[in-house]
Amino acid sequence: MTVKAERGERQFATGDRIMFLRNERGMRVKNGTLATIERVSPEGMAVRLDDGRSVAFDLKDYAHVDHGYAATFHKSQGVTVGRAHILATPGMDRHSAYVGMSRHRDDVQLHYGRDDFADQRQLVRALSRDRGKDMAGDYAVPEQDQARAFADRREIRFPERARQVVEKVRAKTRGMFDGFRPKPAAERPMSPERNAVDRPLPPSQAKAIERYARAGADIGRMLEKGLPVLAHQEQAWANAGDALDQIRAYAARDLASALARDPKLIEQAARGNTSGAAKAMETERQVRIDPEKRAGRFMEQWQTMKEERASMERAGDHAGAEKIGKRMESIAGGLHRDPQLESVLQRRAPELVLSMERSRSIGQELAQSVAIERDRDRGMSR
């Protein structure tokens, strides 16, 4: 059932969990109160609060509701649920972890991503930090030391923070093969509805491209000088990407890939000359949505990596060759996450100089070919 809530249209159904977003004395609900929908219509709904009370209201009188399956730590303070799932992020500390891990009656599960924490040691370190609130007096230090003083109070080490930002920037601006992630099924535009969403950017949106490139150029200059990226620069870059995605789904991703493949477009677009970036962006969109084009890009980049690896072996750079080989194996092992690409590559296996075995997928064959070449090179180097 489509409902016009305060934050826009929402799809609600009987049994859905919702959260109230504003205090309302008449219904005795607060910002953060959770409930389960018992009846819903475009005009209103009846819900059962977690304390057992039943409440009914008209949406014309109170529409400050949203889905209640997830909430921030601040929003969940004072809330008690039967089971809780927590997603850990690098910004957490012992205080937010305590709030999140004390919301349940029966069970709690903590989840974290390898892109945020390399291992549980880093996770435990982050969730154990004791960070006090900043006071005005904390900033009574020479201007050049303010950023470092702030970082030290937050247990942020400048080299460590710089590496995190660099990796985040590279993840956004790297090409298809640099840390390749096959596109999930949900991102493949197979339906007319999706094609309508994933249309090319209108020419009038050149400003959005310029804004994104300008933010990226600012970050690039900081990294070139070996300086930590400032918070406002990182936020400006994220906001520019969000603005692009508001115009068209995955627009920021396409532009990042285009700029990574042709870095000179960054300065051009930052100065207002966005035509080249727009064309390259459209090329990246076509590669993303067309399995045949994705396969062509894959094979082109795979061949490039093979040649780079062979060149390093000939030059005696075995460590560099080993690094590329491992990346190639990782890429091949992830092909199963993009069945369309995998299917096209399966047909084009002879072009990759592969003799397919029925029991193996194209990804397994590619990974095996890399392993064989690596073992052969090791034997020759002995």
Tab-separated table of C-alpha atoms in Angstrom:
chain	number	residue	atom	x	y	z
A	1	MET	CA	0.000	0.000	0.000
A	2	THR	CA	1.460	3.355	-1.014
A	3	VAL	CA	1.275	5.909	1.782
A	4	LYS	CA	2.197	9.588	1.631
A	5	ALA	CA	4.405	10.022	4.691
A	6	GLU	CA	6.197	13.167	5.836
A	7	ARG	CA	9.446	12.060	4.177
A	8	GLY	CA	7.803	11.035	0.912
A	9	GLU	CA	5.865	8.079	-0.411
A	10	ARG	CA	6.401	4.757	1.356
A	11	GLN	CA	5.179	1.215	0.720
A	12	PHE	CA	3.586	-0.219	3.860
A	13	ALA	CA	1.774	-3.508	4.465
A	14	THR	CA	0.201	-5.309	7.409
A	15	GLY	CA	2.962	-6.734	9.601
A	16	ASP	CA	5.554	-4.111	8.641
A	17	ARG	CA	7.658	-2.543	11.358
A	18	ILE	CA	7.448	1.260	11.547
A	19	MET	CA	9.063	3.985	13.620
A	20	PHE	CA	7.458	7.202	14.815
A	21	LEU	CA	9.624	10.216	14.056
A	22	ARG	CA	8.007	12.959	16.153
A	23	ASN	CA	6.664	13.208	19.680
A	24	GLU	CA	2.871	13.226	19.867
A	25	ARG	CA	1.298	13.450	23.319
A	26	GLY	CA	-2.203	12.616	22.102
A	27	MET	CA	-1.044	9.164	20.967
A	28	ARG	CA	1.602	8.865	23.690
A	29	VAL	CA	4.366	8.170	21.156
A	30	LYS	CA	7.841	9.638	20.955
A	31	ASN	CA	10.500	10.106	18.335
A	32	GLY	CA	11.928	6.576	18.005
A	33	THR	CA	8.865	4.610	19.201
A	34	LEU	CA	8.524	1.298	17.328
A	35	ALA	CA	5.319	-0.435	16.278
A	36	THR	CA	3.878	-3.138	14.020
A	37	ILE	CA	1.204	-2.301	11.451
A	38	GLU	CA	-2.129	-4.058	11.959
A	39	ARG	CA	-4.112	-2.184	9.300
A	40	VAL	CA	-3.113	0.371	6.678
A	41	SER	CA	-4.814	2.433	3.994
A	42	PRO	CA	-3.896	5.600	2.057
A	43	GLU	CA	-5.821	7.592	4.661
A	44	GLY	CA	-4.373	6.154	7.864
A	45	MET	CA	-3.198	3.144	9.809
A	46	ALA	CA	-3.688	1.173	13.001
A	47	VAL	CA	-0.598	-0.142	14.757
A	48	ARG	CA	0.388	-2.068	17.865
A	49	LEU	CA	3.181	-0.405	19.820
A	50	ASP	CA	5.924	-2.524	21.311
A	51	ASP	CA	4.544	-1.767	24.788
A	52	GLY	CA	1.311	-3.561	23.794
A	53	ARG	CA	-0.932	-0.541	23.203
A	54	SER	CA	-2.952	-0.164	19.995
A	55	VAL	CA	-2.959	3.216	18.261
A	56	ALA	CA	-4.861	4.384	15.180
A	57	PHE	CA	-4.326	7.688	13.403
A	58	ASP	CA	-5.109	9.557	10.189
A	59	LEU	CA	-2.152	10.420	8.008
A	60	LYS	CA	-3.494	13.909	7.411
A	61	ASP	CA	-3.037	14.533	11.141
A	62	TYR	CA	0.183	12.600	11.731
A	63	ALA	CA	2.425	11.359	8.901
A	64	HIS	CA	5.804	11.333	10.676
A	65	VAL	CA	6.426	7.585	10.234
A	66	ASP	CA	8.924	5.488	8.332
A	67	HIS	CA	10.060	1.876	8.118
A	68	GLY	CA	11.369	0.726	11.472
A	69	TYR	CA	13.704	-2.128	10.606
A	70	ALA	CA	16.898	-0.099	11.140
A	71	ALA	CA	17.865	3.006	13.071
A	72	THR	CA	20.929	4.944	14.155
A	73	PHE	CA	22.358	4.517	17.638
A	74	HIS	CA	21.067	7.924	18.664
A	75	LYS	CA	17.553	7.113	17.470
A	76	SER	CA	17.558	3.738	19.236
A	77	GLN	CA	18.390	5.093	22.698
A	78	GLY	CA	15.647	4.024	25.065
A	79	VAL	CA	14.309	1.400	22.632
A	80	THR	CA	14.119	-2.276	23.643
A	81	VAL	CA	13.626	-5.075	21.103
A	82	GLY	CA	13.642	-8.867	21.235
A	83	ARG	CA	16.531	-9.330	18.808
A	84	ALA	CA	18.963	-6.754	17.446
A	85	HIS	CA	21.452	-6.652	14.561
A	86	ILE	CA	24.264	-4.077	14.685
A	87	LEU	CA	26.333	-2.935	11.707
A	88	ALA	CA	29.724	-1.750	12.939
A	89	THR	CA	31.325	1.279	11.253
A	90	PRO	CA	34.742	2.944	11.689
A	91	GLY	CA	33.124	5.909	13.453
A	92	MET	CA	31.909	3.815	16.397
A	93	ASP	CA	33.441	3.888	19.875
A	94	ARG	CA	32.726	2.212	23.205
A	95	HIS	CA	29.850	4.595	23.937
A	96	SER	CA	27.894	3.998	20.716
A	97	ALA	CA	28.729	0.276	20.900
A	98	TYR	CA	27.223	0.120	24.392
A	99	VAL	CA	24.018	1.782	23.193
A	100	GLY	CA	23.713	-0.559	20.220
A	101	MET	CA	24.531	-3.735	22.120
A	102	SER	CA	22.117	-3.095	24.974
A	103	ARG	CA	18.876	-2.708	22.980
A	104	HIS	CA	17.893	-6.413	23.005
A	105	ARG	CA	16.115	-8.751	25.369
A	106	ASP	CA	17.016	-12.132	23.866
A	107	ASP	CA	19.730	-11.924	21.226
A	108	VAL	CA	22.120	-9.511	19.510
A	109	GLN	CA	24.382	-10.039	16.497
A	110	LEU	CA	27.229	-7.749	15.449
A	111	HIS	CA	28.054	-7.470	11.734
A	112	TYR	CA	31.002	-5.728	10.062
A	113	GLY	CA	32.408	-5.413	6.548
A	114	ARG	CA	35.933	-6.259	5.463
A	115	ASP	CA	36.029	-2.941	3.628
A	116	ASP	CA	35.817	-1.166	7.001
A	117	PHE	CA	37.749	-3.581	9.264
A	118	ALA	CA	40.432	-5.891	7.917
A	119	ASP	CA	40.030	-8.269	10.863
A	120	GLN	CA	38.423	-8.599	14.290
A	121	ARG	CA	41.445	-6.997	15.936
A	122	GLN	CA	40.685	-3.707	14.202
A	123	LEU	CA	36.997	-4.112	15.027
A	124	VAL	CA	37.699	-4.605	18.740
A	125	ARG	CA	40.091	-1.634	18.773
A	126	ALA	CA	37.476	0.672	17.251
A	127	LEU	CA	34.666	-0.485	19.527
A	128	SER	CA	36.885	-0.105	22.603
A	129	ARG	CA	37.827	3.557	22.073
A	130	ASP	CA	36.882	5.991	24.813
A	131	ARG	CA	36.338	9.348	23.127
A	132	GLY	CA	35.192	12.389	25.034
A	133	LYS	CA	33.199	15.250	23.622
A	134	ASP	CA	35.093	18.217	22.193
A	135	MET	CA	35.083	21.466	24.121
A	136	ALA	CA	35.865	24.949	22.829
A	137	GLY	CA	38.971	25.052	25.020
A	138	ASP	CA	40.351	21.987	23.246
A	139	TYR	CA	41.107	24.134	20.223
A	140	ALA	CA	43.293	26.723	21.999
A	141	VAL	CA	46.386	25.521	20.125
A	142	PRO	CA	48.402	26.978	17.248
A	143	GLU	CA	46.428	26.936	14.029
A	144	GLN	CA	48.741	24.506	12.252
A	145	ASP	CA	48.250	21.920	15.034
A	146	GLN	CA	44.464	22.056	15.287
A	147	ALA	CA	43.806	19.229	12.855
A	148	ARG	CA	46.397	16.999	14.489
A	149	ALA	CA	45.110	17.816	17.985
A	150	PHE	CA	41.588	16.927	16.914
A	151	ALA	CA	42.823	13.666	15.354
A	152	ASP	CA	44.825	12.736	18.468
A	153	ARG	CA	41.798	13.239	20.738
A	154	ARG	CA	39.806	11.006	18.425
A	155	GLU	CA	42.578	8.393	18.272
A	156	ILE	CA	42.940	9.024	14.540
A	157	ARG	CA	46.521	8.558	13.388
A	158	PHE	CA	47.353	10.781	10.431
A	159	PRO	CA	49.127	8.138	8.299
A	160	GLU	CA	46.407	5.627	9.103
A	161	ARG	CA	43.654	8.129	8.330
A	162	ALA	CA	45.356	9.150	5.103
A	163	ARG	CA	45.554	5.517	3.981
A	164	GLN	CA	41.862	5.032	4.737
A	165	VAL	CA	40.908	8.089	2.711
A	166	VAL	CA	43.214	7.116	-0.147
A	167	GLU	CA	41.636	3.670	-0.300
A	168	LYS	CA	38.159	5.187	-0.199
A	169	VAL	CA	39.013	7.604	-2.999
A	170	ARG	CA	40.603	4.864	-5.070
A	171	ALA	CA	37.592	2.601	-4.531
A	172	LYS	CA	35.391	5.359	-5.957
A	173	THR	CA	37.642	6.373	-8.839
A	174	ARG	CA	39.338	3.128	-9.847
A	175	GLY	CA	38.699	1.578	-13.215
A	176	MET	CA	36.724	-1.577	-13.832
A	177	PHE	CA	39.664	-3.851	-13.232
A	178	ASP	CA	41.478	-2.128	-10.374
A	179	GLY	CA	39.841	-4.050	-7.536
A	180	PHE	CA	37.192	-5.380	-9.928
A	181	ARG	CA	33.774	-6.150	-8.442
A	182	PRO	CA	31.358	-7.870	-10.859
A	183	LYS	CA	28.032	-6.081	-10.886
A	184	PRO	CA	25.318	-7.678	-8.710
A	185	ALA	CA	22.144	-8.872	-10.399
A	186	ALA	CA	20.169	-6.009	-8.869
A	187	GLU	CA	22.238	-3.516	-10.858
A	188	ARG	CA	21.628	-5.053	-14.254
A	189	PRO	CA	19.028	-3.087	-16.221
A	190	MET	CA	16.864	-5.831	-17.711
A	191	SER	CA	13.430	-4.254	-17.308
A	192	PRO	CA	11.830	-1.226	-19.014
A	193	GLU	CA	11.353	0.333	-15.585
A	194	ARG	CA	15.060	0.111	-14.821
A	195	ASN	CA	15.982	1.392	-18.274
A	196	ALA	CA	13.836	4.435	-17.600
A	197	VAL	CA	15.786	5.125	-14.416
A	198	ASP	CA	19.175	4.415	-15.979
A	199	ARG	CA	18.813	6.860	-18.868
A	200	PRO	CA	21.712	9.111	-20.015
A	201	LEU	CA	22.280	12.333	-18.095
A	202	PRO	CA	20.533	15.388	-19.579
A	203	PRO	CA	22.973	17.971	-21.029
A	204	SER	CA	21.801	20.558	-18.502
A	205	GLN	CA	23.525	18.664	-15.693
A	206	ALA	CA	27.041	19.748	-16.655
A	207	LYS	CA	27.297	21.638	-13.358
A	208	ALA	CA	26.906	18.423	-11.408
A	209	ILE	CA	29.787	16.852	-13.345
A	210	GLU	CA	31.920	19.961	-12.813
A	211	ARG	CA	31.188	19.937	-9.073
A	212	TYR	CA	32.185	16.271	-8.753
A	213	ALA	CA	35.390	16.758	-10.745
A	214	ARG	CA	36.320	19.878	-8.760
A	215	ALA	CA	35.891	18.008	-5.471
A	216	GLY	CA	37.933	15.088	-6.795
A	217	ALA	CA	40.676	17.440	-8.014
A	218	ASP	CA	40.912	19.044	-4.546
A	219	ILE	CA	41.372	15.617	-2.973
A	220	GLY	CA	43.918	14.630	-5.626
A	221	ARG	CA	46.053	17.695	-4.892
A	222	MET	CA	46.105	16.893	-1.177
A	223	LEU	CA	47.189	13.317	-1.859
A	224	GLU	CA	49.913	14.432	-4.278
A	225	LYS	CA	51.369	16.645	-1.532
A	226	GLY	CA	51.214	13.799	0.986
A	227	LEU	CA	48.692	15.692	3.126
A	228	PRO	CA	45.645	14.197	4.848
A	229	VAL	CA	42.360	14.867	3.075
A	230	LEU	CA	40.285	17.319	5.101
A	231	ALA	CA	36.854	16.337	6.324
A	232	HIS	CA	35.085	19.101	4.396
A	233	GLN	CA	36.813	18.016	1.158
A	234	GLU	CA	35.753	14.432	1.650
A	235	GLN	CA	32.204	15.562	2.432
A	236	ALA	CA	32.099	17.847	-0.622
A	237	TRP	CA	33.126	14.928	-2.809
A	238	ALA	CA	30.477	12.646	-1.274
A	239	ASN	CA	27.795	15.323	-1.656
A	240	ALA	CA	28.734	15.845	-5.307
A	241	GLY	CA	28.381	12.117	-5.913
A	242	ASP	CA	24.989	12.053	-4.189
A	243	ALA	CA	23.838	14.953	-6.372
A	244	LEU	CA	24.808	13.033	-9.507
A	245	ASP	CA	22.993	9.921	-8.307
A	246	GLN	CA	19.873	12.006	-7.733
A	247	ILE	CA	19.903	12.834	-11.439
A	248	ARG	CA	20.423	9.241	-12.545
A	249	ALA	CA	21.140	6.003	-10.692
A	250	TYR	CA	24.871	5.070	-10.626
A	251	ALA	CA	25.846	8.333	-12.379
A	252	ALA	CA	28.636	9.018	-9.844
A	253	ARG	CA	29.961	5.505	-10.315
A	254	ASP	CA	30.068	5.926	-14.093
A	255	LEU	CA	31.810	9.301	-13.821
A	256	ALA	CA	34.354	7.958	-11.311
A	257	SER	CA	35.192	5.093	-13.648
A	258	ALA	CA	35.513	7.489	-16.601
A	259	LEU	CA	37.850	9.822	-14.696
A	260	ALA	CA	39.954	6.903	-13.485
A	261	ARG	CA	40.460	5.688	-17.071
A	262	ASP	CA	41.345	9.171	-18.330
A	263	PRO	CA	42.613	11.345	-15.424
A	264	LYS	CA	43.163	14.412	-17.635
A	265	LEU	CA	39.369	14.754	-17.798
A	266	ILE	CA	39.339	15.683	-14.103
A	267	GLU	CA	41.029	19.063	-14.552
A	268	GLN	CA	39.096	19.738	-17.760
A	269	ALA	CA	35.749	19.110	-16.071
A	270	ALA	CA	36.806	21.013	-12.934
A	271	ARG	CA	37.414	24.078	-15.112
A	272	GLY	CA	33.945	23.786	-16.675
A	273	ASN	CA	34.799	21.849	-19.828
A	274	THR	CA	32.582	18.833	-19.109
A	275	SER	CA	31.879	17.574	-22.639
A	276	GLY	CA	34.732	15.037	-22.620
A	277	ALA	CA	33.796	13.740	-19.166
A	278	ALA	CA	30.125	13.463	-20.174
A	279	LYS	CA	31.010	11.388	-23.265
A	280	ALA	CA	33.351	9.132	-21.294
A	281	MET	CA	30.698	8.811	-18.599
A	282	GLU	CA	28.164	7.607	-21.174
A	283	THR	CA	30.708	5.077	-22.450
A	284	GLU	CA	31.119	3.721	-18.911
A	285	ARG	CA	27.327	3.525	-18.529
A	286	GLN	CA	27.091	1.458	-21.708
A	287	VAL	CA	29.827	-0.877	-20.464
A	288	ARG	CA	28.033	-1.253	-17.132
A	289	ILE	CA	24.631	-2.138	-18.582
A	290	ASP	CA	25.718	-4.212	-21.620
A	291	PRO	CA	27.189	-7.687	-20.857
A	292	GLU	CA	28.868	-7.838	-24.274
A	293	LYS	CA	30.653	-4.530	-23.681
A	294	ARG	CA	31.551	-5.609	-20.144
A	295	ALA	CA	33.076	-8.772	-21.596
A	296	GLY	CA	35.068	-6.730	-24.112
A	297	ARG	CA	36.386	-4.495	-21.326
A	298	PHE	CA	37.150	-7.530	-19.210
A	299	MET	CA	39.176	-9.226	-21.934
A	300	GLU	CA	41.044	-6.043	-22.782
A	301	GLN	CA	42.030	-5.460	-19.175
A	302	TRP	CA	42.793	-9.121	-18.544
A	303	GLN	CA	45.220	-9.145	-21.465
A	304	THR	CA	46.842	-5.946	-20.197
A	305	MET	CA	47.375	-7.476	-16.780
A	306	LYS	CA	48.835	-10.640	-18.300
A	307	GLU	CA	51.326	-8.559	-20.267
A	308	GLU	CA	52.239	-6.453	-17.220
A	309	ARG	CA	52.770	-9.583	-15.170
A	310	ALA	CA	54.953	-11.193	-17.845
A	311	SER	CA	56.968	-7.987	-18.180
A	312	MET	CA	57.607	-7.894	-14.428
A	313	GLU	CA	58.738	-11.508	-14.443
A	314	ARG	CA	61.181	-10.802	-17.271
A	315	ALA	CA	62.515	-7.791	-15.351
A	316	GLY	CA	62.997	-9.898	-12.227
A	317	ASP	CA	60.252	-8.136	-10.264
A	318	HIS	CA	58.781	-11.359	-8.876
A	319	ALA	CA	56.994	-9.612	-6.002
A	320	GLY	CA	55.181	-7.278	-8.397
A	321	ALA	CA	54.268	-10.154	-10.694
A	322	GLU	CA	52.983	-12.154	-7.728
A	323	LYS	CA	50.807	-9.226	-6.644
A	324	ILE	CA	49.214	-8.898	-10.081
A	325	GLY	CA	48.737	-12.663	-10.258
A	326	LYS	CA	46.865	-12.717	-6.967
A	327	ARG	CA	44.656	-9.867	-8.131
A	328	MET	CA	43.884	-11.730	-11.345
A	329	GLU	CA	42.921	-14.824	-9.375
A	330	SER	CA	40.666	-12.733	-7.135
A	331	ILE	CA	38.989	-11.162	-10.179
A	332	ALA	CA	38.437	-14.536	-11.797
A	333	GLY	CA	37.049	-15.957	-8.566
A	334	GLY	CA	34.452	-13.185	-8.393
A	335	LEU	CA	33.012	-13.679	-11.877
A	336	HIS	CA	30.212	-15.883	-10.568
A	337	ARG	CA	28.632	-12.762	-9.057
A	338	ASP	CA	27.875	-11.481	-12.571
A	339	PRO	CA	26.144	-14.379	-14.406
A	340	GLN	CA	25.585	-12.311	-17.559
A	341	LEU	CA	29.263	-11.449	-17.910
A	342	GLU	CA	30.237	-15.012	-17.040
A	343	SER	CA	27.933	-16.371	-19.756
A	344	VAL	CA	29.412	-14.104	-22.447
A	345	LEU	CA	32.981	-14.956	-21.408
A	346	GLN	CA	32.092	-18.645	-21.467
A	347	ARG	CA	31.259	-18.286	-25.165
A	348	ARG	CA	34.428	-16.321	-25.836
A	349	ALA	CA	36.749	-18.699	-23.974
A	350	PRO	CA	38.860	-19.468	-27.095
A	351	GLU	CA	39.771	-15.762	-27.342
A	352	LEU	CA	41.165	-16.051	-23.813
A	353	VAL	CA	43.176	-19.093	-24.942
A	354	LEU	CA	41.217	-21.392	-22.671
A	355	SER	CA	40.082	-24.948	-23.357
A	356	MET	CA	37.017	-25.223	-21.154
A	357	GLU	CA	36.359	-28.320	-19.071
A	358	ARG	CA	32.697	-29.047	-18.501
A	359	SER	CA	33.140	-29.294	-14.758
A	360	ARG	CA	34.695	-25.827	-14.501
A	361	SER	CA	33.314	-22.313	-14.825
A	362	ILE	CA	35.089	-19.598	-16.807
A	363	GLY	CA	36.241	-18.027	-13.537
A	364	GLN	CA	37.774	-21.280	-12.354
A	365	GLU	CA	39.516	-21.750	-15.717
A	366	LEU	CA	40.989	-18.237	-15.611
A	367	ALA	CA	42.172	-18.649	-12.020
A	368	GLN	CA	43.716	-22.014	-12.935
A	369	SER	CA	45.525	-20.487	-15.921
A	370	VAL	CA	47.048	-17.814	-13.659
A	371	ALA	CA	48.159	-20.419	-11.121
A	372	ILE	CA	49.776	-22.539	-13.852
A	373	GLU	CA	51.688	-19.555	-15.250
A	374	ARG	CA	52.816	-18.550	-11.764
A	375	ASP	CA	54.130	-22.056	-11.017
A	376	ARG	CA	55.904	-22.137	-14.387
A	377	ASP	CA	57.537	-18.745	-13.756
A	378	ARG	CA	58.658	-19.852	-10.285
A	379	GLY	CA	60.278	-22.935	-11.806
A	380	MET	CA	62.114	-20.861	-14.411
A	381	SER	CA	63.368	-18.392	-11.793
A	382	ARG	CA	64.962	-21.072	-9.664
